[in-house]
C-alpha cells in the first residue's frame, strides 16, 4: 500500500534527433521544466517542457558534448543563462590547458538566437537563476539574474534588453552588465521558485536555530540540478531545506548527525508557531552502507521526511502541536515504488526530482491508500492521523466522506483515546469553512482533543520553544501577510483564539431550566429567530434525500441550542474579525451551524442506507431487527459525541432514537436509558406510542412507565391519547395534587360545604370529594382547558380503580 502517488511529469517527444538520456536541470516559477539531452552527433541540446500544454520547445544547441551544470530562461523566453563545465581536471592536464577556465557561464540571446556573452569564466561551479515577475505583470524590458558560486557568494545581474527590427531582442549595453553582491561567506542557500524568495545562512550572523554550521561545505538548494554532482551526497554539506505553505507556514527542515548507527535524527522548525520538534527514529534495518540522508518533501499542508526503505513521516504544518496529527509510516506502507534510493529533492510544492535519473514527478497523497490504511490501522495515533490527513489534506468529497462514515460505524468501539464521530464532524466543518476567509482557521476548532499523551512506536519527539522571526517586510501581501498573522496569533496565545463550548453549555442549561413564563424575553426571541434562520438554510434539501425522518418536527431544546451557538459563535468571530463586517460574519456563522446539522444528517442517511432501514421504526407492534439495533447503537454514540461538545442535533433526532429504542430494547433497559438521559421523551413519539399500541398487559406496563416519566408540560399534551383506567387514575391523582397545593397555599378560606349527592357510601372518598368540590366552587379550577377533569372525574376514577383492585365489577 502506498500513501504517496507519483506521476512522471516530463514526457519529452518529437525531438528532431535520436536523443540519449534526458535530464532535468531546472524548474522555473511558471512550472516549466528545463531539460537537456545529447543528439546523435553528441551535440548538447536544451529544451523547455510546459506542464500545462504538454508541449516541448527547443531553446538552444551547443555543437559540443557539454556537461550542463545549471540553466535558466527568463519569463519572456528571450534570454538563456547557462553554466557548464568545459573540461575536467584530467582533460586540462592532457591538453595542456591549465590557463583555461574549468567552468563557463554564458548569457545567450535566443529570441532569435543571436549574441552570446560570457558572465563567468572560473574554476568554481556557478549556478544561475532568473527572477520571474508577478503573474499578470506586463512584459518587462529588464531581467534579473542570480548567480550563486561555489566560492560562497551570490550576486545579481540587471539585464536590459531592447527590441530591434524583425522582432529581434538584444541586450542593451555592450559593456559590463550592472551587478551587485547579495550575500557573502555562504554555507547554505535555497531558492524558492514559486514565491521568488532567497533563503541563506552565513556564519557571522547570529542563528536562533540549534543547528551546527561549523566546518560545512556550501550547499545550494533549488539552483538547478547537476545530475552528476548530485549522485553522491557531500559528506559535510548541510542537509537543510526551507518550506512555505499557502496558509503562511514557514518551516526549516534539517537532518542531524547521529552517533548511533541504527538511529536517524531530524528537526522541523515551525517558525510560524514558535517551536521546533526533533524526532529520533529507530530504524528497522540498520544497514548503514545503504542509508542515505533524509529527504524532505513539500506537500503544502504537510512536510514529509522520507528515508527510502525505512520510513515516511508526514508532519502537519498547520497543526503540529499534537503528535497524533503526524502520519508515521514504516515498512510496506512507506514504500514509494517510483522513487529510487539515491538523492531526491522537492523543488516545487507537490513535486519530487530524482537527481540521479534527472526525472521530475508530481506527488499527491492517495485517498484510496489513506482509507485502506485507516481500515488496517491498529493504533489510535495512526487512525487519528489518517482521518485528519484524509479530511484536511486530501479534501472532503462525497465519496470520501461516505467511506469514512462507514468506517466509523464499524469502529466505534476500537478507538480509545478519541471519539471518531467528534473528530469527523469538527475536522469536516473546519475543512469546509476555513477556505472562505483568511484567519478563520485560527478561530474555528479543528479537533475535539485538548491534548494527547500517546506514543508512536519507534519514534521519540522533543519539543523546544524558539524565538519568533522578526519580519521587516513593508506593505506585506500574500504569504508575508499570512505569516505575520500567524506570528501575531502565537504572541496572543493561539489556543485561546479557537472557539470553545464552555460558555455555550452553561447558557443552554440556564435557559433550559427557566420557567415557561420567562421564555418570552427579547433575548430568547432572538435566540429562537437564529435557529429559524439556520433551519431555513436546510429547506432546499430534496425530500427524497430524507431517508431518515428528521427535520419533520419542532424540537424546542435543539432549536434553543442552535440559536445559542449562532449567537456565541458570532460574538467570538466579531471580537477577532471586526474588519470583515457583520453581514459576512452572520453568513459564516449560519453556514457553520447549518453544515453541522447537515453532517449529522449525512451520517444518519449513510447509516440508514447501509442497513436498509425504512419507516418501520415507528411501527411498535413488532420487535426491532439486528440492523435496527446496530443503528440504535450508532445513534447513541452520535448523541454522546454531540453532548460531549455541546453540538445541536437535527430536529427529530430524539424522536427517531426513542422509536428505535422502544422497538429494540427490553423494558427495564429502555426505562434505564430514559432515566439516565440517553433517550429523550418527545411528544411525537409518545403520542404515537399511546395511540398505536393496544392495551395488553405488557403494553399497559410500557405505557404507564412512560406516562409516569413525562415532564408535566408534556404530560398535559399527551394524556388524552390514552383512553385507559390507569391513565385516568394518573390524571386524577395529578388533579388532586394541584388542588391540594392551592389549598396549602391559603387560596381557599371559606368552609367546605357538605355534599349529599355521592351515590356510594365510602367515607374517605366522600371527604376528599367534598374538599375538592369546595376548592372548585371558589374558582380555583386548575384545568380549565380540560373540562372533563373535575371532582366528579376524580370520584369516578377512584371508585373504578378500587373496584378493579377488589376484583369487583363497576357499574
Tab-separated table of N, CA and C in Angstrom, residues 15 17 22 34 36 52 70 76 104 152 221 266 331 344 346 414 430 486 622 641-642 644 654 729 739 750 806:
chain	number	residue	atom	x	y	z
A	15	UNK	N	11.452	14.968	-30.636
A	15	UNK	CA	12.732	15.650	-30.824
A	15	UNK	C	13.235	15.337	-32.219
A	17	UNK	N	16.188	14.691	-33.298
A	17	UNK	CA	17.258	13.735	-33.464
A	17	UNK	C	17.044	12.575	-32.508
A	22	UNK	N	17.505	11.925	-21.075
A	22	UNK	CA	17.066	13.280	-20.780
A	22	UNK	C	17.296	13.564	-19.301
A	34	UNK	N	13.186	22.903	-17.562
A	34	UNK	CA	14.311	22.963	-18.493
A	34	UNK	C	15.056	21.623	-18.429
A	36	UNK	N	17.887	18.781	-20.653
A	36	UNK	CA	18.970	18.685	-21.632
A	36	UNK	C	19.100	17.256	-22.118
A	52	UNK	N	1.536	22.559	-18.478
A	52	UNK	CA	0.126	22.832	-18.733
A	52	UNK	C	-0.299	22.361	-20.119
A	70	UNK	N	23.953	24.127	-14.818
A	70	UNK	CA	22.814	24.938	-14.415
A	70	UNK	C	22.315	25.713	-15.613
A	76	UNK	N	10.169	35.929	-20.435
A	76	UNK	CA	9.800	36.218	-21.818
A	76	UNK	C	10.434	35.240	-22.806
A	104	UNK	N	32.358	27.632	-17.294
A	104	UNK	CA	31.991	28.799	-18.087
A	104	UNK	C	30.504	29.085	-17.866
A	152	UNK	N	31.123	30.648	-2.444
A	152	UNK	CA	30.304	31.071	-1.293
A	152	UNK	C	29.825	32.517	-1.390
A	221	UNK	N	20.404	24.792	-2.778
A	221	UNK	CA	19.163	24.043	-2.961
A	221	UNK	C	18.289	24.779	-3.975
A	266	UNK	N	16.142	14.098	12.975
A	266	UNK	CA	15.858	15.261	12.137
A	266	UNK	C	14.951	16.208	12.904
A	331	UNK	N	7.828	0.303	6.822
A	331	UNK	CA	7.664	-0.944	6.084
A	331	UNK	C	6.998	-0.740	4.747
A	344	UNK	N	17.060	12.715	-3.719
A	344	UNK	CA	15.858	13.325	-4.301
A	344	UNK	C	15.667	14.693	-3.656
A	346	UNK	N	12.731	18.304	-3.498
A	346	UNK	CA	11.376	18.792	-3.721
A	346	UNK	C	11.453	20.254	-4.157
A	414	UNK	N	-13.416	0.677	18.840
A	414	UNK	CA	-11.989	0.367	18.739
A	414	UNK	C	-11.096	1.562	19.042
A	430	UNK	N	-14.208	22.278	9.783
A	430	UNK	CA	-13.017	23.109	9.638
A	430	UNK	C	-12.571	23.157	8.179
A	486	UNK	N	0.071	34.688	11.438
A	486	UNK	CA	0.366	33.513	12.261
A	486	UNK	C	1.239	33.881	13.460
A	622	UNK	N	-44.012	-4.670	16.470
A	622	UNK	CA	-43.020	-5.724	16.300
A	622	UNK	C	-41.713	-5.308	16.949
A	641	UNK	N	-21.474	11.903	21.371
A	641	UNK	CA	-20.491	12.821	20.792
A	641	UNK	C	-21.011	14.258	20.797
A	642	UNK	N	-22.288	14.436	20.435
A	642	UNK	CA	-22.869	15.785	20.409
A	642	UNK	C	-22.940	16.379	21.809
A	644	UNK	N	-21.013	15.660	24.278
A	644	UNK	CA	-19.659	15.934	24.741
A	644	UNK	C	-19.127	17.265	24.274
A	654	UNK	N	-34.179	12.911	18.435
A	654	UNK	CA	-34.568	12.223	19.669
A	654	UNK	C	-35.812	11.357	19.458
A	729	UNK	N	-56.570	7.208	36.213
A	729	UNK	CA	-56.140	7.253	37.610
A	729	UNK	C	-54.969	8.219	37.789
A	739	UNK	N	-54.974	20.667	43.192
A	739	UNK	CA	-55.980	21.335	44.028
A	739	UNK	C	-55.505	21.460	45.474
A	750	UNK	N	-62.938	29.859	52.635
A	750	UNK	CA	-64.307	29.597	53.062
A	750	UNK	C	-64.463	28.153	53.473
A	806	UNK	N	-60.262	-4.789	43.878
A	806	UNK	CA	-61.016	-5.778	44.665
A	806	UNK	C	-61.581	-6.903	43.809
